[in-house]
PDB file of C-alpha atoms in Angstrom:
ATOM      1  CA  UNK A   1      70.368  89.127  80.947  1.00  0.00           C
ATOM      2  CA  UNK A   2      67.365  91.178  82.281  1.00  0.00           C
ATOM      3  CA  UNK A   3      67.703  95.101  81.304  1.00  0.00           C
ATOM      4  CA  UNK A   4      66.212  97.203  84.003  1.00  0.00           C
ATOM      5  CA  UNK A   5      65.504 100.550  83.661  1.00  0.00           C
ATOM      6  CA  UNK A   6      66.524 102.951  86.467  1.00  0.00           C
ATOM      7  CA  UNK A   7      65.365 106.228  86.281  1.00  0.00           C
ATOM      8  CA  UNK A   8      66.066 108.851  88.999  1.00  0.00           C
ATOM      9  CA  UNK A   9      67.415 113.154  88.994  1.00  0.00           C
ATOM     10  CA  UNK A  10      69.514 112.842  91.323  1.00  0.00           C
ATOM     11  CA  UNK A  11      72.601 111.767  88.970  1.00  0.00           C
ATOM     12  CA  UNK A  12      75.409 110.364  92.371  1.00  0.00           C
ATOM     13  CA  UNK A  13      72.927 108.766  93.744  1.00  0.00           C
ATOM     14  CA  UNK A  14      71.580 107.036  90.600  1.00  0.00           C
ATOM     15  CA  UNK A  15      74.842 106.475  89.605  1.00  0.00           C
ATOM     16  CA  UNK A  16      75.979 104.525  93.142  1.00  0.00           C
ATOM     17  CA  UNK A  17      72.358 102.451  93.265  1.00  0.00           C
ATOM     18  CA  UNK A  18      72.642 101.651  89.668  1.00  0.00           C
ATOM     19  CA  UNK A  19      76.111 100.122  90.380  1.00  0.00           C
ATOM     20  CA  UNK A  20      74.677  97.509  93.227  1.00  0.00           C
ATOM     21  CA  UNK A  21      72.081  95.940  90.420  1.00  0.00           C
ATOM     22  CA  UNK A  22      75.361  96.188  87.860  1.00  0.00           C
ATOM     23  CA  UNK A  23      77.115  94.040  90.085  1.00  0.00           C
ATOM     24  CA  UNK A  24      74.431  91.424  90.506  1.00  0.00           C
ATOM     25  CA  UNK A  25      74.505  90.993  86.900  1.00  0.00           C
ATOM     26  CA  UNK A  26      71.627  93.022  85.754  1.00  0.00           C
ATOM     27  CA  UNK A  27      72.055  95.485  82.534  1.00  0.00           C
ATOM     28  CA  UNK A  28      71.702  98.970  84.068  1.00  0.00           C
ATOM     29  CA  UNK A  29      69.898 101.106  81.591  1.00  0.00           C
ATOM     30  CA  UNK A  30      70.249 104.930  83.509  1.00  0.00           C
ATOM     31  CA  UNK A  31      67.706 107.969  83.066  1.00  0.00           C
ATOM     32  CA  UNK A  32      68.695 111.037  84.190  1.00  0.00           C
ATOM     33  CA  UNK A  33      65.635 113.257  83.173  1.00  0.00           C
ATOM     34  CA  UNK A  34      62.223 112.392  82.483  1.00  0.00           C
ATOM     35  CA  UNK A  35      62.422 112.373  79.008  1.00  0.00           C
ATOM     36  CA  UNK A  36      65.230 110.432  78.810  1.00  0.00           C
ATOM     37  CA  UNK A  37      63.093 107.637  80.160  1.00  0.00           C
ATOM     38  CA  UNK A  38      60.248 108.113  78.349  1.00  0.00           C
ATOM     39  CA  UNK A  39      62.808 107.266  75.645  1.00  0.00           C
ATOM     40  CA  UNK A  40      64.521 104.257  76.625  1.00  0.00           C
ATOM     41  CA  UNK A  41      60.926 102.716  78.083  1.00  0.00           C
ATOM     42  CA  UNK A  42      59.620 103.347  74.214  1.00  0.00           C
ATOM     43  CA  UNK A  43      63.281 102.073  72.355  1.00  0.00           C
ATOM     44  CA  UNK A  44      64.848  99.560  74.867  1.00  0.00           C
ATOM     45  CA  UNK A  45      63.816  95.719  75.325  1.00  0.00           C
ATOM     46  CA  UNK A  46      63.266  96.963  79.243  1.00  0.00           C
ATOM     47  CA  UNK A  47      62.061  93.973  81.480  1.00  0.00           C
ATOM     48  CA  UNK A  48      61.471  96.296  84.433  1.00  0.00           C
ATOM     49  CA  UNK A  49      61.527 100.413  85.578  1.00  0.00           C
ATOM     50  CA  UNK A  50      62.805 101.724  88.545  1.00  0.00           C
ATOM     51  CA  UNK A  51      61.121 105.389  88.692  1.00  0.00           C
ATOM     52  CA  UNK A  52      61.972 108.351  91.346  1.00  0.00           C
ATOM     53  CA  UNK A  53      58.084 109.299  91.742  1.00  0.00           C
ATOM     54  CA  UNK A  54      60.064 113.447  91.671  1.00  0.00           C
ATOM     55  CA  UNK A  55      61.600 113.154  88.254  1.00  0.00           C
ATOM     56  CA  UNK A  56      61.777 116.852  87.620  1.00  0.00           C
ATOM     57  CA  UNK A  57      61.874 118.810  91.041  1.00  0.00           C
ATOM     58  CA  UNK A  58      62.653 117.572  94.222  1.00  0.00           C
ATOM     59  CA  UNK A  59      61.953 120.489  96.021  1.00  0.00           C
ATOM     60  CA  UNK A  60      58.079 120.489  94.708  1.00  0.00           C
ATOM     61  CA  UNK A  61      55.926 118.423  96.289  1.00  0.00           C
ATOM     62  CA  UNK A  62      53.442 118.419  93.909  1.00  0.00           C
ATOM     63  CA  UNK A  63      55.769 116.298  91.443  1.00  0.00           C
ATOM     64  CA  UNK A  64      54.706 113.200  91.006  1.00  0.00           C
ATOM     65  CA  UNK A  65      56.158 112.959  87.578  1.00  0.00           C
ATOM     66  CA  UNK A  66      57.577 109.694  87.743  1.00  0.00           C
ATOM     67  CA  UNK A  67      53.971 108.680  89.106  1.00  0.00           C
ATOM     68  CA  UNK A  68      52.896 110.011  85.918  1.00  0.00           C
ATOM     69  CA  UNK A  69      55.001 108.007  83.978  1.00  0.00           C
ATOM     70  CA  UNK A  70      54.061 104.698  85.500  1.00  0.00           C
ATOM     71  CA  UNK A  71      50.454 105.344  84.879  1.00  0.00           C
ATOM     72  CA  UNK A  72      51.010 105.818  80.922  1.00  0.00           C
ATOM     73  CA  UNK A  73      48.953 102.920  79.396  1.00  0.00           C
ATOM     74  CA  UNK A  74      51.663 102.725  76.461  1.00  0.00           C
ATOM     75  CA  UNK A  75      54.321 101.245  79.412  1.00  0.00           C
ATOM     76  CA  UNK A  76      51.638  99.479  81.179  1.00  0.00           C
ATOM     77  CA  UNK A  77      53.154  96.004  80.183  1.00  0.00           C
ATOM     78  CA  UNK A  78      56.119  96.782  81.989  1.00  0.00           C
ATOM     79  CA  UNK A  79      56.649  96.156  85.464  1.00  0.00           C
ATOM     80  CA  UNK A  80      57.590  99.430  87.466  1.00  0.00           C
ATOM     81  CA  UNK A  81      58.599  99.774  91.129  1.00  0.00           C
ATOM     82  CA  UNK A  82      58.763 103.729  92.354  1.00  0.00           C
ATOM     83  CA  UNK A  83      61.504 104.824  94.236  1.00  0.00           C
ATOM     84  CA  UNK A  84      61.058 107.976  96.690  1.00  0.00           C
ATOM     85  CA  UNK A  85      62.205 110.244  99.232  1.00  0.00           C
ATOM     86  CA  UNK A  86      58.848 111.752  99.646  1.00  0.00           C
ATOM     87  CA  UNK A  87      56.299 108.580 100.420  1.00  0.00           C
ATOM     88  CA  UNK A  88      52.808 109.862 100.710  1.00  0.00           C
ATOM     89  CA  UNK A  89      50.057 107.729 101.687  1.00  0.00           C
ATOM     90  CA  UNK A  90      48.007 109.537  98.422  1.00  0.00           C
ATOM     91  CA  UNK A  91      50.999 108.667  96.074  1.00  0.00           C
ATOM     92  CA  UNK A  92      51.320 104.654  97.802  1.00  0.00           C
ATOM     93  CA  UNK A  93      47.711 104.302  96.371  1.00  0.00           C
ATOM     94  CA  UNK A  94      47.803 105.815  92.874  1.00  0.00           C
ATOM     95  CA  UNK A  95      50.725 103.279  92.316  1.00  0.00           C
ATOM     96  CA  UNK A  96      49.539 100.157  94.082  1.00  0.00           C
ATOM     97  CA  UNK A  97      45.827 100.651  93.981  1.00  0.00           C
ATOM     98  CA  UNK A  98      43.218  98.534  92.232  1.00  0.00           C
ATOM     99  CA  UNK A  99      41.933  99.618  88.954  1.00  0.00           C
ATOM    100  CA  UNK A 100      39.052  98.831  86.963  1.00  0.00           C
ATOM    101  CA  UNK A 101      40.025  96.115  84.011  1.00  0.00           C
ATOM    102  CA  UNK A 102      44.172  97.259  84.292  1.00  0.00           C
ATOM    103  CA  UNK A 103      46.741  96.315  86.637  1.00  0.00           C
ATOM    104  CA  UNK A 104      47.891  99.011  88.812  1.00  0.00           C
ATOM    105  CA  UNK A 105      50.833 101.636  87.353  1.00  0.00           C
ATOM    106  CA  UNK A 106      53.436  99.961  89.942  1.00  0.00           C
ATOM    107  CA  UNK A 107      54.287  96.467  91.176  1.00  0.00           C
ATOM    108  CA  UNK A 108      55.881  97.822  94.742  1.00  0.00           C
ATOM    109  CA  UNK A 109      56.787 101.016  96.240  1.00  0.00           C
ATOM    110  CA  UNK A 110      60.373 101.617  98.316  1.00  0.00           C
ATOM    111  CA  UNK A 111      61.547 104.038 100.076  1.00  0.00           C
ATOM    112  CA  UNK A 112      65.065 105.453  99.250  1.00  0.00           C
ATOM    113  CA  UNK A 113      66.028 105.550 103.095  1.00  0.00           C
ATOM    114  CA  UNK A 114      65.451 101.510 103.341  1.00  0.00           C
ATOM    115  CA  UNK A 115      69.026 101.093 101.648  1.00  0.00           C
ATOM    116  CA  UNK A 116      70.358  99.455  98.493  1.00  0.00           C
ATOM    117  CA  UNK A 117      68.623  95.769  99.198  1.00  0.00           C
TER     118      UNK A 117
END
């Protein structure tokens, strides 16, 4: 069974999306806070993370915390897609962008407004 990691503040909404993967047979493995998925990405057996790009305060644009997280080389073996209310061109290429001798932080970017699919 493929564990995916789904990490977003927002708990309801988490809670509801995390429920549509659950029910296509995928282990749901839910992060509330930041830290919390710092953790499981470190202890769990996680074949793929689903990061909110605002893991600490919605209301500050400037968060890009969950951006952050995707670029740590110590997860860079895991896939990660980020998940967002707030798509920025700026934040679109610090996850998808080329790098020099490393794959890029994030496989795809969504927008939370495209729906569960």
């Amino acid at each position: 069974m493929s564990v995916i990691l789904f990490a977003d503040n927002e708990p309801d909404w988490l809670d509801t999306r995390a429920e549509f993967l659950e029910r296509q047979g995928y282990q749901v493995l839910k992060a509330y806070t930041l830290e919390e998925a710092r953790q499981l990405l470190t202890e769990a057996r996680v074949q793929i993370a689903i990061l909110d790009i605002r893991m600490v305060d919605d209301d500050d644009e400037r968060d890009e915390s969950g951006l952050a997280l995707a670029e740590d080389p110590a997860y860079s073996s895991i896939p990660k897609i980020i998940l967002t209310d707030f798509p920025t061109a700026q934040a679109v290429r610090k996850a998808l962008g080329p790098r020099v001798d490393e794959l890029p932080p994030a496989v795809d970017f969504r927008f939370k407004q495209d729906g569960p699919d």
